[in-house]
Amino acid sequence: MRKLQMVFSFCIAASAVMAQSTDSAMFKRIADDVFTNSTGYENLRILCKKVGPRLSGSPQAAAAVQETYKMMKAMGADTVYLQECMVPHWVRGAKESALLVDAKGKTFSLNICALGNSVGTGKQGIKAEVIEVRSFKELEQLGVAGVKGKIVFYNFPMNPTNVETFRSYGEAGQFRGRGPSMAAKYGAVGAMVRSLASNIDDYPHTGTTTYNDSFPKIPAIAVSTRHAEYISAELKKNKTMQLYFRTECEMLPDVKSHNVIAEIRGTELPNEVITVGGHLDSWDLAEGAHDDGAGCIQSMEIIRVYKKLGIKPKRTIRVVMFMNEENGLRGGRKYAEVAATEKDKKFIFALESDAGGFTPRAFGFTAEAPVLTKLRNWAPLFKPYGVYEFADGGGGADIGPLRPLGTTLSGLRPDSQRYFDHHHAANDTFEMVSKRELELGAINMVLLLYVVDQYGL
Amino acid sequence: MRKLQMVFSFCIAASAVMAQSTDSAMFKRIADDVFTNSTGYENLRILCKKVGPRLSGSPQAAAAVQETYKMMKAMGADTVYLQECMVPHWVRGAKESALLVDAKGKTFSLNICALGNSVGTGKQGIKAEVIEVRSFKELEQLGVAGVKGKIVFYNFPMNPTNVETFRSYGEAGQFRGRGPSMAAKYGAVGAMVRSLASNIDDYPHTGTTTYNDSFPKIPAIAVSTRHAEYISAELKKNKTMQLYFRTECEMLPDVKSHNVIAEIRGTELPNEVITVGGHLDSWDLAEGAHDDGAGCIQSMEIIRVYKKLGIKPKRTIRVVMFMNEENGLRGGRKYAEVAATEKDKKFIFALESDAGGFTPRAFGFTAEAPVLTKLRNWAPLFKPYGVYEFADGGGGADIGPLRPLGTTLSGLRPDSQRYFDHHHAANDTFEMVSKRELELGAINMVLLLYVVDQYGL
C-alpha cells in the first residue's frame, strides 16, 4: 500500500511537473505575443483621447460602448453583444468654483470639484463659516452647536505609512462617502473633503458620496490636497474664515446604457463561464486611463492573443466592459442578475482589473480554501512575469455580485504607489500609462485565465 | 547528543525568530519615518531643477557636488568630505541637427543627439549615403565595398519580449558602444544608432560610445526610435538616401572633480565599512532624475533616518555620491583605489542604486555562496515592502571596482518597465519620479543596510 501510494504520488508530481513545463512554454508564447503584437496601448489611446471622459449616461459613455464593441469584434471574438442596463445620470453642470474668504474679505480661489452624485448649490452658491475636523468623533463633539449653519471641512490625509495605498484609501474614504450626510446631521449647510490623494498637488479628486436619506442632502465638494493644507494653515492663524462655493451638478433621471460583452465559446465545457473585465465608465473630469480604461483594455487582450496563437479555450471566456462602476455599479449588478437566470451555465471564475495599469505584483482571490490552494500551485509560473503572490482576498466591484453564484473571484493587484496620485482626477490621462506596464498586467491576466481554463477549479 | 543538538537547534531557531521579530518592528519604524519625514523628494527636485543636467566636468556637476555636500551635512552625518578625482570633459557644443535627404533633394529633419564621448563633424557637418544594418554580421557582409564613404545606421530595436528590460539594453547596447568603430573599420564616415529606448517616441537617447584606437574616430549620433522607424521605412521605398548631420561635440582635457562622501561612524566595529551610493553625474540632455538623481537621494536617506530615530550603526556607513559614472567611471575607480590604501579598514559591503527611482522589486548580490545564503535569511522581512527576491548577481558600475577587495556587492532592482523610456534622454525629468516609489526604494535600501550593519556578513 505504502509503495503504491508512493508510485501514485510520484505520478501526480511528475505529471504536474510536465504540465508546468508545457504551461511555462505556453506562458512564454503568450507573453512574447502580447509584448510584440498587442493593440492594447493604441486602443487605450482611443478610449482616452477619442472618447475621453465617459461618465455613465454621457454621450461619451455611449461612444465608449460603440468603440469597445468594435475593438472586440475586430479582435475576432465569436460574438459581441450589448447588455442593457439603466444607469444614474449625474451631471456636473456649469463651471464650479470656491473661495476662501478671510475676516477682511480677502479671497483665495480654491481648486475644487463637486463630489459625484452630490447636489449642487445652485447658481447663487453657498457661503458660510468653514470648520475643520479630522474625524467623525471631532464632528460629534462639536455637535449642532458647533456645526449648524457651517461648512464642514474633512481634512483627513491618506496615511502615507501603508505600503498598500488602497488601505489608506479605505480609511480616508469614509469622509467622502458618509461625510456630507454626517455633517448634515448636525446642521451643516455644505461639506468639503480633502481629496483622496496620496500626493500633494493641485488636482481635486472626485468620487461618489452617498447621502443618508434621514438627513438633508447638502452640497459637497473635494478640494486639492495642496489647498487642504493651505486652508488648514490659514484656519490655525485665523479661526473664523468663510467658504464660498458654487456647484451646479444634479442627478437627472436614469438613462439606458450597456455592458459590452464578448465571448470566445468553450470547445469542451462551453457552459462553464470564465468572466474577465474592467469598467468602461470613468469620472467626467478624467480620461480614465488608469481608472479603468487600462482594465478594459487588458481584459480584451485574451481575445486577440487567443485568436492570434490559435488557442481554443475549453471553457467559455466572456470579456465584459462593465458600465457604471463609478457611481452606481448597475452594470456589475445587471451582469450578475442575468447570470443568475442562465441556469444551464456555471460561472466558475471572474477576474477584474480595476487598480490601474501599473506593473503587476499579485493577484488576490476570494475563493474557498481548496480552490485557493489549487490556484497557488500555479503561482511559481507567474514569478518571471512579476506576479509573486497569490493572496487571500480580492476581486473587484463589478464582479462582486457574482459571488453568491459560487464564482471564484480574482483581482489583479498592480503596484499601488502611484494610483492615488491620479485616481478620479484630471491627471488620470493616457500619458500616465506605461505601455510595458499595461502589457505586463495584461499578460498576467491572460496567463491566469489560461490555467483556470485549462485545468478548471 | 541528539537531545543537545535539538536544544541547540531550538535556541538558534528561537533567537532567529526573536531577532526577526525585533527587526520587523525596527523595519516598520524606519519605513514609517521615511514615508512620513523624508526630504528625499524635495532634495531630488533641487538636484533636477536647481542644478539640472550635470555631466562630468560641467559647472552643474560642480554645483551638484556642493548641493549634495550641503544636504548630507544638514542631515547630520558625522563627517562629509570631497574626494578628488580627475574626470573626462566632453562637451556637446553648438546645436546638433540631422536631415534625411531623398534623391530629389527633399529633406526631413531628424531628432538626433551626439553620442557621449564622440567626436563632432565640425561646423560643416557630413553628408553621405546612409546604409541600414541590424547586426555586425550584416555590416561585415557589406564589407568595405558596401560601407566605405557611407554613414552606417544601426537599427537594432530593444527586444520587447524580455520582462527585464536591462537584458534588452545589454543586447542592443553593443551597437552604441562598438558600432561607430566597427563602421569605421569598413570605411564609414559616420554612424547613427537607433536610440536605446523601449518605447517609440521622439527623444534621442545619448550614452557613451567607445572608440577602438585601431580605427579612425568617426562622428556618431543617436536617432529617436520614431525616426529610426521612419528612416527604415523610407529606405525600403528608396534605397539610396543621403544623411546629413552636424555635431560640434569634443573631448576637452580632463578636469578636477569630486566624489562626495558622508560618514556615520560605527560604534562597535568602525573599521568595517559599509558603502552605499549612486552617481551624481548625469547626461547633459537630461535632469538625470531616474539616472541617477534617485539613487543619490535614496542613498543619503540612511543618514537622515538614523539620526532621526537615534540608530547608531555598529559599523561605519559611508554614503558616496560617485562622480562620472556616465562617461568614465573615474569616481568609482578613485573610491576603490583609495579604499585599497586604507589598510586598517575592511570594505565588507557596498550597495548601489542606479536603475531608476521606480518601485523596488529585488536586490541582486555579488557574493560568495555562504554570504548569499545568510543574506537570504532576511529576505522574508522585506516582502511587506515590495522586495520579494534576493537574487544572485548584481551590484552597480560605481561599486564594481571594490570587488577585488572582497566586498560583497548589491544593487537595488526596481521595476524596469519604464526605465528605458527615459534613460539618457531629455524626458528623464523630476516629474517622472513618483515620491512614494522613490521612498519605497530608499526604505528597502535602509533596511538592507540595517541588517548588514547589525549582523555583519
GROMACS .gro file of C-alpha atoms in nm, chain A residues 38-222:
model
  185
   38SER     CA    1  -0.068   4.392  -2.857
   39THR     CA    2  -0.300   4.663  -2.983
   40GLY     CA    3  -0.397   4.746  -2.625
   41TYR     CA    4  -0.196   5.062  -2.586
   42GLU     CA    5  -0.334   5.211  -2.908
   43ASN     CA    6  -0.685   5.106  -2.808
   44LEU     CA    7  -0.637   5.277  -2.474
   45ARG     CA    8  -0.537   5.589  -2.661
   46ILE     CA    9  -0.869   5.572  -2.849
   47LEU     CA   10  -1.062   5.530  -2.525
   48CYS     CA   11  -0.880   5.820  -2.358
   49LYS     CA   12  -0.828   6.063  -2.642
   50LYS     CA   13  -1.102   5.994  -2.897
   51VAL     CA   14  -1.377   5.903  -2.649
   52GLY     CA   15  -1.241   6.084  -2.343
   53PRO     CA   16  -1.415   6.114  -2.005
   54ARG     CA   17  -1.715   5.882  -2.007
   55LEU     CA   18  -1.935   5.915  -1.704
   56SER     CA   19  -2.244   5.694  -1.703
   57GLY     CA   20  -2.525   5.848  -1.902
   58SER     CA   21  -2.298   6.077  -2.102
   59PRO     CA   22  -2.265   6.070  -2.481
   60GLN     CA   23  -1.903   5.965  -2.428
   61ALA     CA   24  -2.011   5.662  -2.226
   62ALA     CA   25  -2.229   5.564  -2.521
   63ALA     CA   26  -1.934   5.621  -2.755
   64ALA     CA   27  -1.717   5.401  -2.534
   65VAL     CA   28  -1.972   5.124  -2.573
   66GLN     CA   29  -1.951   5.154  -2.950
   67GLU     CA   30  -1.572   5.176  -2.961
   68THR     CA   31  -1.508   4.875  -2.740
   69TYR     CA   32  -1.774   4.678  -2.928
   70LYS     CA   33  -1.579   4.750  -3.247
   71MET     CA   34  -1.245   4.665  -3.087
   72MET     CA   35  -1.358   4.325  -2.965
   73LYS     CA   36  -1.528   4.249  -3.298
   74ALA     CA   37  -1.206   4.334  -3.477
   75MET     CA   38  -1.013   4.102  -3.246
   76GLY     CA   39  -1.227   3.816  -3.366
   77ALA     CA   40  -1.447   3.731  -3.067
   78ASP     CA   41  -1.707   3.466  -3.156
   79THR     CA   42  -1.979   3.705  -3.054
   80VAL     CA   43  -2.001   4.057  -2.915
   81TYR     CA   44  -2.324   4.195  -2.777
   82LEU     CA   45  -2.466   4.471  -2.561
   83GLN     CA   46  -2.637   4.401  -2.232
   84GLU     CA   47  -2.882   4.676  -2.146
   85CYS     CA   48  -2.888   4.837  -1.804
   86MET     CA   49  -3.033   5.157  -1.665
   87VAL     CA   50  -2.775   5.389  -1.512
   88PRO     CA   51  -2.782   5.701  -1.296
   89HIS     CA   52  -2.727   6.020  -1.488
   90TRP     CA   53  -2.541   6.268  -1.277
   91VAL     CA   54  -2.411   6.580  -1.445
   92ARG     CA   55  -2.159   6.831  -1.316
   93GLY     CA   56  -2.320   7.126  -1.490
   94ALA     CA   57  -2.158   7.468  -1.521
   95LYS     CA   58  -1.813   7.559  -1.401
   96GLU     CA   59  -1.754   7.505  -1.032
   97SER     CA   60  -1.570   7.746  -0.807
   98ALA     CA   61  -1.479   7.806  -0.446
   99LEU     CA   62  -1.328   8.092  -0.250
  100LEU     CA   63  -1.182   8.106   0.096
  101VAL     CA   64  -1.273   8.444   0.244
  102ASP     CA   65  -1.092   8.592   0.543
  103ALA     CA   66  -1.228   8.838   0.801
  104LYS     CA   67  -1.118   9.134   0.586
  105GLY     CA   68  -1.299   8.995   0.282
  106LYS     CA   69  -0.978   8.892   0.107
  107THR     CA   70  -1.042   8.588  -0.111
  108PHE     CA   71  -0.834   8.292  -0.219
  109SER     CA   72  -0.950   8.076  -0.507
  110LEU     CA   73  -0.953   7.701  -0.436
  111ASN     CA   74  -0.911   7.402  -0.664
  112ILE     CA   75  -1.229   7.208  -0.604
  113CYS     CA   76  -1.479   6.981  -0.773
  114ALA     CA   77  -1.823   6.856  -0.676
  115LEU     CA   78  -1.835   6.506  -0.536
  116GLY     CA   79  -2.008   6.258  -0.764
  117ASN     CA   80  -2.383   6.214  -0.711
  118SER     CA   81  -2.389   6.527  -0.494
  119VAL     CA   82  -2.650   6.802  -0.515
  120GLY     CA   83  -2.543   7.145  -0.637
  121THR     CA   84  -2.562   7.477  -0.464
  122GLY     CA   85  -2.748   7.643  -0.750
  123LYS     CA   86  -2.616   7.949  -0.930
  124GLN     CA   87  -2.603   8.162  -0.617
  125GLY     CA   88  -2.366   7.924  -0.436
  126ILE     CA   89  -2.339   7.898  -0.060
  127LYS     CA   90  -2.127   8.093   0.182
  128ALA     CA   91  -2.072   8.002   0.543
  129GLU     CA   92  -1.808   7.969   0.810
  130VAL     CA   93  -1.579   7.673   0.750
  131ILE     CA   94  -1.494   7.436   1.031
  132GLU     CA   95  -1.219   7.178   1.004
  133VAL     CA   96  -1.242   6.828   1.150
  134ARG     CA   97  -1.018   6.525   1.121
  135SER     CA   98  -1.259   6.260   1.245
  136PHE     CA   99  -1.627   6.188   1.293
  137LYS     CA  100  -1.560   6.195   1.665
  138GLU     CA  101  -1.446   6.558   1.642
  139LEU     CA  102  -1.762   6.631   1.446
  140GLU     CA  103  -1.979   6.471   1.712
  141GLN     CA  104  -1.804   6.664   1.985
  142LEU     CA  105  -1.871   6.989   1.801
  143GLY     CA  106  -2.234   6.882   1.775
  144VAL     CA  107  -2.514   7.101   1.646
  145ALA     CA  108  -2.382   7.398   1.843
  146GLY     CA  109  -2.051   7.389   1.660
  147VAL     CA  110  -2.166   7.281   1.316
  148LYS     CA  111  -2.510   7.428   1.243
  149GLY     CA  112  -2.506   7.668   0.951
  150LYS     CA  113  -2.143   7.598   0.872
  151ILE     CA  114  -1.948   7.413   0.605
  152VAL     CA  115  -1.764   7.111   0.745
  153PHE     CA  116  -1.413   7.057   0.608
  154TYR     CA  117  -1.294   6.699   0.648
  155ASN     CA  118  -0.918   6.718   0.640
  156PHE     CA  119  -0.811   6.358   0.684
  157PRO     CA  120  -0.495   6.282   0.486
  158MET     CA  121  -0.435   5.940   0.340
  159ASN     CA  122  -0.197   5.763   0.577
  160PRO     CA  123   0.139   5.760   0.398
  161THR     CA  124   0.279   5.472   0.604
  162ASN     CA  125   0.071   5.195   0.448
  163VAL     CA  126   0.274   5.040   0.168
  164GLU     CA  127  -0.056   4.931   0.015
  165THR     CA  128  -0.220   5.263  -0.069
  166PHE     CA  129  -0.564   5.104  -0.108
  167ARG     CA  130  -0.566   5.053   0.267
  168SER     CA  131  -0.518   5.424   0.326
  169TYR     CA  132  -0.784   5.496   0.064
  170GLY     CA  133  -1.026   5.276   0.254
  171GLU     CA  134  -0.957   5.456   0.581
  172ALA     CA  135  -0.990   5.804   0.437
  173GLY     CA  136  -1.276   5.717   0.203
  174GLN     CA  137  -1.540   5.722   0.473
  175PHE     CA  138  -1.531   6.101   0.485
  176ARG     CA  139  -1.611   6.134   0.116
  177GLY     CA  140  -1.875   5.864   0.138
  178ARG     CA  141  -2.059   5.937   0.463
  179GLY     CA  142  -1.910   6.275   0.550
  180PRO     CA  143  -2.164   6.506   0.387
  181SER     CA  144  -2.464   6.334   0.547
  182MET     CA  145  -2.290   6.316   0.884
  183ALA     CA  146  -2.227   6.689   0.861
  184ALA     CA  147  -2.589   6.749   0.761
  185LYS     CA  148  -2.698   6.554   1.068
  186TYR     CA  149  -2.555   6.835   1.280
  187GLY     CA  150  -2.697   7.110   1.063
  188ALA     CA  151  -2.408   7.183   0.828
  189VAL     CA  152  -2.503   7.356   0.503
  190GLY     CA  153  -2.219   7.214   0.299
  191ALA     CA  154  -1.925   6.976   0.314
  192MET     CA  155  -1.575   6.989   0.174
  193VAL     CA  156  -1.349   6.685   0.175
  194ARG     CA  157  -0.973   6.676   0.136
  195SER     CA  158  -0.908   6.493  -0.192
  196LEU     CA  159  -0.831   6.125  -0.154
  197ALA     CA  160  -0.484   6.163  -0.295
  198SER     CA  161  -0.152   6.023  -0.185
  199ASN     CA  162   0.044   6.324  -0.303
  200ILE     CA  163   0.032   6.699  -0.253
  201ASP     CA  164  -0.076   6.873  -0.571
  202ASP     CA  165  -0.340   7.093  -0.729
  203TYR     CA  166  -0.588   6.838  -0.865
  204PRO     CA  167  -0.919   6.793  -0.687
  205HIS     CA  168  -1.023   6.425  -0.691
  206THR     CA  169  -1.391   6.350  -0.727
  207GLY     CA  170  -1.570   6.026  -0.637
  208THR     CA  171  -1.910   5.922  -0.513
  209THR     CA  172  -2.068   6.050  -0.197
  210THR     CA  173  -2.361   5.855  -0.057
  211TYR     CA  174  -2.638   6.050   0.106
  212ASN     CA  175  -2.824   5.911   0.404
  213ASP     CA  176  -3.191   5.979   0.339
  214SER     CA  177  -3.250   6.064   0.706
  215PHE     CA  178  -3.069   6.395   0.667
  216PRO     CA  179  -3.087   6.688   0.427
  217LYS     CA  180  -2.877   6.646   0.115
  218ILE     CA  181  -2.614   6.918   0.131
  219PRO     CA  182  -2.375   7.021  -0.146
  220ALA     CA  183  -2.036   6.852  -0.122
  221ILE     CA  184  -1.700   6.917  -0.284
  222ALA     CA  185  -1.345   6.788  -0.280
   0.00000   0.00000   0.00000
